[in-house]
Short mmCIF file of C-alpha atoms and ligand atoms in Angstrom, two decimals:
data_model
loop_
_atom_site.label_atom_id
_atom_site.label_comp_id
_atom_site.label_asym_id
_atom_site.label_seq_id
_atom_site.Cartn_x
_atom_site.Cartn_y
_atom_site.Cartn_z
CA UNK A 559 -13.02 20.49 20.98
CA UNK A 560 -11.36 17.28 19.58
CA UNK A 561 -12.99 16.15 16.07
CA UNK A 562 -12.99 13.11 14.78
CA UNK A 563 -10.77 12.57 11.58
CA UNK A 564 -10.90 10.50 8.94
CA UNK A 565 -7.48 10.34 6.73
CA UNK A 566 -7.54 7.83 3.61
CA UNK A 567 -3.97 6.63 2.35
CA UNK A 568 -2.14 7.49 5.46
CA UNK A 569 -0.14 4.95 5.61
CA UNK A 570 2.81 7.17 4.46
CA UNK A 571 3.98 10.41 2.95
CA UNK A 572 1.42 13.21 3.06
CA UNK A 573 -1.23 11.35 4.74
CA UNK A 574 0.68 10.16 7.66
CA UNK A 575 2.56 13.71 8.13
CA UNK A 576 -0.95 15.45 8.30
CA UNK A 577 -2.09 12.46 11.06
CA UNK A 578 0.62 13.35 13.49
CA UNK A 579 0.29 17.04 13.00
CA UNK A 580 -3.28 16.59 13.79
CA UNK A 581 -3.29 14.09 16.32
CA UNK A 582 -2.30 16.21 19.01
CA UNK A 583 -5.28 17.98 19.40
CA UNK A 584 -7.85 15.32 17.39
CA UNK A 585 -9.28 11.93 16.90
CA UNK A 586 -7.79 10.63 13.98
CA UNK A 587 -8.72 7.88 11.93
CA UNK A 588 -5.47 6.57 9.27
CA UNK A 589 -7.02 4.31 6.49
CA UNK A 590 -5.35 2.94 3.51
CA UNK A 591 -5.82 -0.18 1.25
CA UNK A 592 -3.44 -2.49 2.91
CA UNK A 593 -4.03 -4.24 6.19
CA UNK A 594 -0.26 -4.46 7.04
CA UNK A 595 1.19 -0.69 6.02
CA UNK A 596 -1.52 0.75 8.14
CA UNK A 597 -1.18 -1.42 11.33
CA UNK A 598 2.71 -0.51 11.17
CA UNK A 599 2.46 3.04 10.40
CA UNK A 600 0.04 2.96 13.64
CA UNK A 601 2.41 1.27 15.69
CA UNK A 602 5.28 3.17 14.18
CA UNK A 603 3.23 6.18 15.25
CA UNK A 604 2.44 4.79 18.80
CA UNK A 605 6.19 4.46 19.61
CA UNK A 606 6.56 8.07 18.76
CA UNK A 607 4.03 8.86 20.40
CA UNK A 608 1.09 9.66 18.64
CA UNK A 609 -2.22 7.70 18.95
CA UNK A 610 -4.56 7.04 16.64
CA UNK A 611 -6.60 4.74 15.20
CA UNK A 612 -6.30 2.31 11.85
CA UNK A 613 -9.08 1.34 9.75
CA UNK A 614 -8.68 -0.99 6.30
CA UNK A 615 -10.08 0.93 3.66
CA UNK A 616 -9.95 1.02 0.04
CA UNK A 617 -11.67 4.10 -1.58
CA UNK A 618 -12.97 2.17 -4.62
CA UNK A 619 -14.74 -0.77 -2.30
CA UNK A 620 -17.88 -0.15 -1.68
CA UNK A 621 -18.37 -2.32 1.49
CA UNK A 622 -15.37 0.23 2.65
CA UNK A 623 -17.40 3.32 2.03
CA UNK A 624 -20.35 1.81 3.30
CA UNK A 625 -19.12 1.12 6.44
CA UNK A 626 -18.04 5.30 6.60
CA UNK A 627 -21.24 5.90 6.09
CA UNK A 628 -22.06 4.19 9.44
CA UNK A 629 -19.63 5.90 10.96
CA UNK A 630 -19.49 9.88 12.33
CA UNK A 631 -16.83 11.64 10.77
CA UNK A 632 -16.12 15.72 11.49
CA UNK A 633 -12.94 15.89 9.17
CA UNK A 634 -12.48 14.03 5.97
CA UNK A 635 -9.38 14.19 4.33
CA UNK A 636 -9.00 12.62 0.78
CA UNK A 637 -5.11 12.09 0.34
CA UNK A 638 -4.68 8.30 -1.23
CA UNK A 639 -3.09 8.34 -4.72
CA UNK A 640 -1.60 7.01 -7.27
CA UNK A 641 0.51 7.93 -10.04
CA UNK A 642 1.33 6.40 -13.70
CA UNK A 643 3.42 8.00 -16.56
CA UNK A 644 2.91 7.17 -19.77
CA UNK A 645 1.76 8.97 -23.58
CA UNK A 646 -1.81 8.88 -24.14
CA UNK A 647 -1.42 6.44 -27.11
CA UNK A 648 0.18 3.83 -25.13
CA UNK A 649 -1.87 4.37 -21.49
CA UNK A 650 -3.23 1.34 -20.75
CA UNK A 651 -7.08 1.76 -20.47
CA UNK A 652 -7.46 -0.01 -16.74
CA UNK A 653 -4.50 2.01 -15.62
CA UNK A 654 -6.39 5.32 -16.50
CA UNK A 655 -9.51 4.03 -15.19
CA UNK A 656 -7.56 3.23 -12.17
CA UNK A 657 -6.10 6.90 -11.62
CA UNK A 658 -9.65 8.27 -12.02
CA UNK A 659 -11.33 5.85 -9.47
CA UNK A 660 -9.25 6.39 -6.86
CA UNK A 661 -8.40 9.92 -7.40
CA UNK A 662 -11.59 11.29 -8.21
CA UNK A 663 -14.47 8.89 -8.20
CA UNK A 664 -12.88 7.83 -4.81
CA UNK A 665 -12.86 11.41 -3.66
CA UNK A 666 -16.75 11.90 -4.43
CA UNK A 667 -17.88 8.79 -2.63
CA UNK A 668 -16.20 9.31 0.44
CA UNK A 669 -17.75 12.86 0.27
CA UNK A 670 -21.16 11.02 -0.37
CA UNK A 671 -20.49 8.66 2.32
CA UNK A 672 -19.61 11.32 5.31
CA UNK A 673 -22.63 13.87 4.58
CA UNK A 674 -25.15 12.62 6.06
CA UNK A 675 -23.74 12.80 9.40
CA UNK A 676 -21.70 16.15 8.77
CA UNK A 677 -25.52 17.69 8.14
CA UNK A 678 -26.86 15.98 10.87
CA UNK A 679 -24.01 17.29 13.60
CA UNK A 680 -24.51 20.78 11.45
CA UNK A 681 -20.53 20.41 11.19
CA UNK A 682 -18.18 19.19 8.59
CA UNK A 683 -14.38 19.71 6.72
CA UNK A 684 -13.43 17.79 3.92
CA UNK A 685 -10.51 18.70 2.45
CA UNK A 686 -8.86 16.95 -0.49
CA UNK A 687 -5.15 16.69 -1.79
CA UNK A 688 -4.42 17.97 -5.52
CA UNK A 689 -1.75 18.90 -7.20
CA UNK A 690 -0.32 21.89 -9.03
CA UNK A 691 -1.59 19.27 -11.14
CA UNK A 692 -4.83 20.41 -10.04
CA UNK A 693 -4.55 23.80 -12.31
CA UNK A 694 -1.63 22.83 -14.75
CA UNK A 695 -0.62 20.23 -16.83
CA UNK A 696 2.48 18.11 -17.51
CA UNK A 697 3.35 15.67 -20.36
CA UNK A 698 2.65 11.98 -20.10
CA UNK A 699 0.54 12.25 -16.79
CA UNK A 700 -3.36 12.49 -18.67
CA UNK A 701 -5.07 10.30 -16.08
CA UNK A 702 -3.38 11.82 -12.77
CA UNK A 703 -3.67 15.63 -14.32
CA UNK A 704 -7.62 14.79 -15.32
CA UNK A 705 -8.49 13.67 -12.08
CA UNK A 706 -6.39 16.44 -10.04
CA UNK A 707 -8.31 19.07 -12.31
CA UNK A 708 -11.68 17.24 -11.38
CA UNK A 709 -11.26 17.61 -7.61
CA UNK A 710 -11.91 21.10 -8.25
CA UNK A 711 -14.59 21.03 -9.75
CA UNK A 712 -16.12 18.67 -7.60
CA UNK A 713 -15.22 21.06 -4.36
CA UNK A 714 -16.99 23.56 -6.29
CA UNK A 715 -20.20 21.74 -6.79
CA UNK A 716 -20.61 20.16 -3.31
CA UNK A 717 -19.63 23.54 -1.48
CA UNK A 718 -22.44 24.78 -3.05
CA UNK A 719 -25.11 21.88 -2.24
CA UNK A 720 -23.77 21.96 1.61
CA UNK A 721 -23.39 25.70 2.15
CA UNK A 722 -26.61 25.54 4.18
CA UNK A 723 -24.56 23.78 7.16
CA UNK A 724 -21.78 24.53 8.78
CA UNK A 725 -19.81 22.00 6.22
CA UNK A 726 -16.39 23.29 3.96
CA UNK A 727 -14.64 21.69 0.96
CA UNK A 728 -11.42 22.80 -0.06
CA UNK A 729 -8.51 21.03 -2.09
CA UNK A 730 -4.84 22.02 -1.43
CA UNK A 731 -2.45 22.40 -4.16
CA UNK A 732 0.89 20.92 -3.65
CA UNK A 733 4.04 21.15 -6.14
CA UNK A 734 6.68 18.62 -5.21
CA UNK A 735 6.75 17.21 -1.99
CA UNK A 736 9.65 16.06 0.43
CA UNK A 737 8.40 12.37 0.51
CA UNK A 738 10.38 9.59 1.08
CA UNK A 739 8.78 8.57 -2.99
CA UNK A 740 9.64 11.84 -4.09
CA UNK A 741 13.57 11.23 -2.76
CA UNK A 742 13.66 7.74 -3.97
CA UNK A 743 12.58 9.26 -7.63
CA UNK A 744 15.44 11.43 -7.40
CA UNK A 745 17.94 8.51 -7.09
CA UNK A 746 15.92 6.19 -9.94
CA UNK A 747 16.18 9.68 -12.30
CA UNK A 748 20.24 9.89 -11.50
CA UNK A 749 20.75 6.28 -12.65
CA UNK A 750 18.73 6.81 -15.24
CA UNK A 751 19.61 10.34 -16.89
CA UNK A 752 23.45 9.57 -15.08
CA UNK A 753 23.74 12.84 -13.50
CA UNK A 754 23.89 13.42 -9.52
CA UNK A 755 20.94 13.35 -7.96
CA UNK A 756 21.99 17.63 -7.13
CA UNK A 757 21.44 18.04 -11.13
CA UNK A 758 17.95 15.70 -10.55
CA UNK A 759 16.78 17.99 -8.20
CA UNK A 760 17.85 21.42 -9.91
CA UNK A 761 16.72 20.55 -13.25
CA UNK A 762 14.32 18.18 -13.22
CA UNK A 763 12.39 18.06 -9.99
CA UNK A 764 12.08 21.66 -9.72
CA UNK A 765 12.20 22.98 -12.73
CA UNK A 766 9.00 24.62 -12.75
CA UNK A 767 9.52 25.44 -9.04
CA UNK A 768 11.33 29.11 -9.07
CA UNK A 769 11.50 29.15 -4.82
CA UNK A 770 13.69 25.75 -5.72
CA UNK A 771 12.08 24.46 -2.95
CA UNK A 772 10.78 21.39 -1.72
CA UNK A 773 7.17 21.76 -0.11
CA UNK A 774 7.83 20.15 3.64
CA UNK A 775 5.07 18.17 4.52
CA UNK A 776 4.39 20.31 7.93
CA UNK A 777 3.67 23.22 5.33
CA UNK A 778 0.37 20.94 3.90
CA UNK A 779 -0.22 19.82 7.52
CA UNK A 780 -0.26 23.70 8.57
CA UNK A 781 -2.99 24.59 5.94
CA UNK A 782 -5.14 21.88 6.63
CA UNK A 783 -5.04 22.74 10.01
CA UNK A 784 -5.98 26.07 8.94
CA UNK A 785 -8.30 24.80 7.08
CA UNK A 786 -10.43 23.26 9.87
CA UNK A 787 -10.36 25.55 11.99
CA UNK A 788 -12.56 28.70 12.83
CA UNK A 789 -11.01 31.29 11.26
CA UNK A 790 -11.71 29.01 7.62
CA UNK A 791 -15.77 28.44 8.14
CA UNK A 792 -16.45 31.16 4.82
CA UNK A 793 -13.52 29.64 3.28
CA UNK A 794 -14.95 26.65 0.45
CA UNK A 795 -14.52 25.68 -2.57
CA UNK A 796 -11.22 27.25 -2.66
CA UNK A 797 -8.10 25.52 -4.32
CA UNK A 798 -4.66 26.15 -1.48
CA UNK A 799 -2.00 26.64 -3.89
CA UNK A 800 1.30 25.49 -2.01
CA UNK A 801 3.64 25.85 -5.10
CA UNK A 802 6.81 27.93 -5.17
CA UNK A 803 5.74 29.71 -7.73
CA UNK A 804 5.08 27.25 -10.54
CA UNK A 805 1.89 28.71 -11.74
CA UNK A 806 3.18 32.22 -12.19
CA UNK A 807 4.37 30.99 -15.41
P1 LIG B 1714 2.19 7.97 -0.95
O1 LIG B 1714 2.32 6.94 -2.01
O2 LIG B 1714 3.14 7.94 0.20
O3 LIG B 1714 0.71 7.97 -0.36
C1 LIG B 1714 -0.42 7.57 -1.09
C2 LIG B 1714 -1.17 6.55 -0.28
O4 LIG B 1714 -2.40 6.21 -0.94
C3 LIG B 1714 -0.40 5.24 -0.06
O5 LIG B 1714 -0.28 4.99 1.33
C4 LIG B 1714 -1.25 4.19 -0.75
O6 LIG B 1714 -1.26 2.95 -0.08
C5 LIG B 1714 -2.63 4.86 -0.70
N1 LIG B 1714 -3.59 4.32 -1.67
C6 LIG B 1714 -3.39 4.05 -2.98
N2 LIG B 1714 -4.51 3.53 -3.53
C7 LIG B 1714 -5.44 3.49 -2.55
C8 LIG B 1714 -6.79 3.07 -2.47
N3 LIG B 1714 -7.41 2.53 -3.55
N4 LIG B 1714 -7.45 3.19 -1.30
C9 LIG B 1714 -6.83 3.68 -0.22
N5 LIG B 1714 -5.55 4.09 -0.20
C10 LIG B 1714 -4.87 3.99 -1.36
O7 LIG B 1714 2.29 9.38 -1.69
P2 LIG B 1714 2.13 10.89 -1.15
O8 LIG B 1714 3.15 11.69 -1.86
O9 LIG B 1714 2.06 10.96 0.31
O10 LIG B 1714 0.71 11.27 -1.80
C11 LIG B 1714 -0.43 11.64 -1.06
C12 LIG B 1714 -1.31 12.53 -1.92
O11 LIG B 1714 -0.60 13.74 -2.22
C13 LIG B 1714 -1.70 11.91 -3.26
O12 LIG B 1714 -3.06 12.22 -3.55
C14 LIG B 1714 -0.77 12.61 -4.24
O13 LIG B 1714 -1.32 12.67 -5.53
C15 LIG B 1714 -0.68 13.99 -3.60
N6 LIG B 1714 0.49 14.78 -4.03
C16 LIG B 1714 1.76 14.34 -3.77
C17 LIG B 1714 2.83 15.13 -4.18
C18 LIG B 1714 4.27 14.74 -3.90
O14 LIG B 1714 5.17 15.41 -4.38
N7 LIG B 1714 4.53 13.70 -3.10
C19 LIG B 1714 2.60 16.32 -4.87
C20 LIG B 1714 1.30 16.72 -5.13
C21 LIG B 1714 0.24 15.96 -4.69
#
């Protein structure tokens, strides 16, 4: 039966892959922030033909998440992010408070927003998007690493307070993505470190990645879909690790 989804930053990358994978046999709903990136990644979408819907919607406004509330959602998946590299002792405040409001205090009130109609309709699947940065740390990304590691936690706590209902929180786990960000990093890191964007990849990117792999976006879309489905109902508060092998370390 088609369910209705509710994507937040799908306006590109990981959140738009998982809306077309889904749309086939669903509802779905892309949000993100900005009026104009969502209306042309529906059209985009449209002309290749998928259809969904857009919706304006910024995780840390709280007319935004009041208007969810309103609405009945069967599949909530928190994907918007951001990202921001720095040391600790030079992290600008607001910039860390930034990463943790839409990452993770973002996360919890969308969750807040779409359970009271998940209990009423006795069905629900909210899944979010970590990291490997969910269960492992690197240098210079405190904010982004702290509020990947909290997604977990917060899974943990509301799979618990739901597990009454037919309702399941998970949080996949990716390593490195093939986004069009992640390739356009690999060009800025050439010029920068002046080696070819080969070396980039090989020794920078995925480093920590033994499969030297790439995770395709279809492989995220895949789980999710396994995630909501019926073979997945006992499956919460679970992290999906999709990570070539990085935390075998
Ligand atoms: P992306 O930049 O293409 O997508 C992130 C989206 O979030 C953007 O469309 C942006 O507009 C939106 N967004 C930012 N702030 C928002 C807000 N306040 N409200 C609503 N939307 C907002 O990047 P992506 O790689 O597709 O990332 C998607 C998710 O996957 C993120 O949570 C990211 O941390 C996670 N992730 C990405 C990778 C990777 O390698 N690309 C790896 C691990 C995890």
């Amino acid at each position: 039966m088609k369910k209705k989804v509710f994507i937040t930053g799908a306006s590109s990358g990981i959140g738009e892959g998982i809306a077309k994978h889904l749309a086939k046999d669903h509802k779905v709903i892309i949000s993100d922030f900005s009026e104009s990136r969502v209306k042309q990644t529906q059209e985009k979408m449209s002309k290749q033909g998928f259809q969904v819907e857009a919706q304006v919607f910024d995780v840390t406004n709280e007319a935004h998440l009041q208007a969810l509330s309103e609405q009945s959602i069967d599949i909530l998946i928190n994907n918007a992010g951001i990202q921001y590299v720095s040391k600790i002792e030079d992290f600008p405040a607001e910039k860390w408070q930034q990463l943790i409001d839409v990452m993770l205090v973002g996360p919890a009130m969308t969750t807040r927003a779409v359970l009271r109609s998940m209990k009423q309709n006795n069905f629900g699947r909210i899944i979010n998007i970590g990291s490997v940065h969910s269960l492992v740390a690197s240098a210079y990304k405190s904010a982004y690493v702290s509020a990947k590691h909290g997604l977990i936690g917060l899974a943990k706590t509301v799979a618990l307070e739901v597990a009454a209902s037919d309702i399941t929180i998970n949080t996949v786990c990716p390593g490195y993505v093939d986004t069009d960000m992640v390739r356009n990093q690999i060009k800025q890191q050439a010029e920068v470190h002046q080696i070819s964007e080969a070396e980039v990849i090989d020794k920078i990117m995925l480093k920590n990645m033994p499969k030297k792999q790439f995770i395709e976006i279809l492989e995220l879309a895949g789980t999710v879909e396994f995630l909501i489905g019926p073979y997945a109902k006992n499956i919460t508060a679970q992290a999906f690790v999709l990570d070539g092998g990085w935390t075998a370390h």
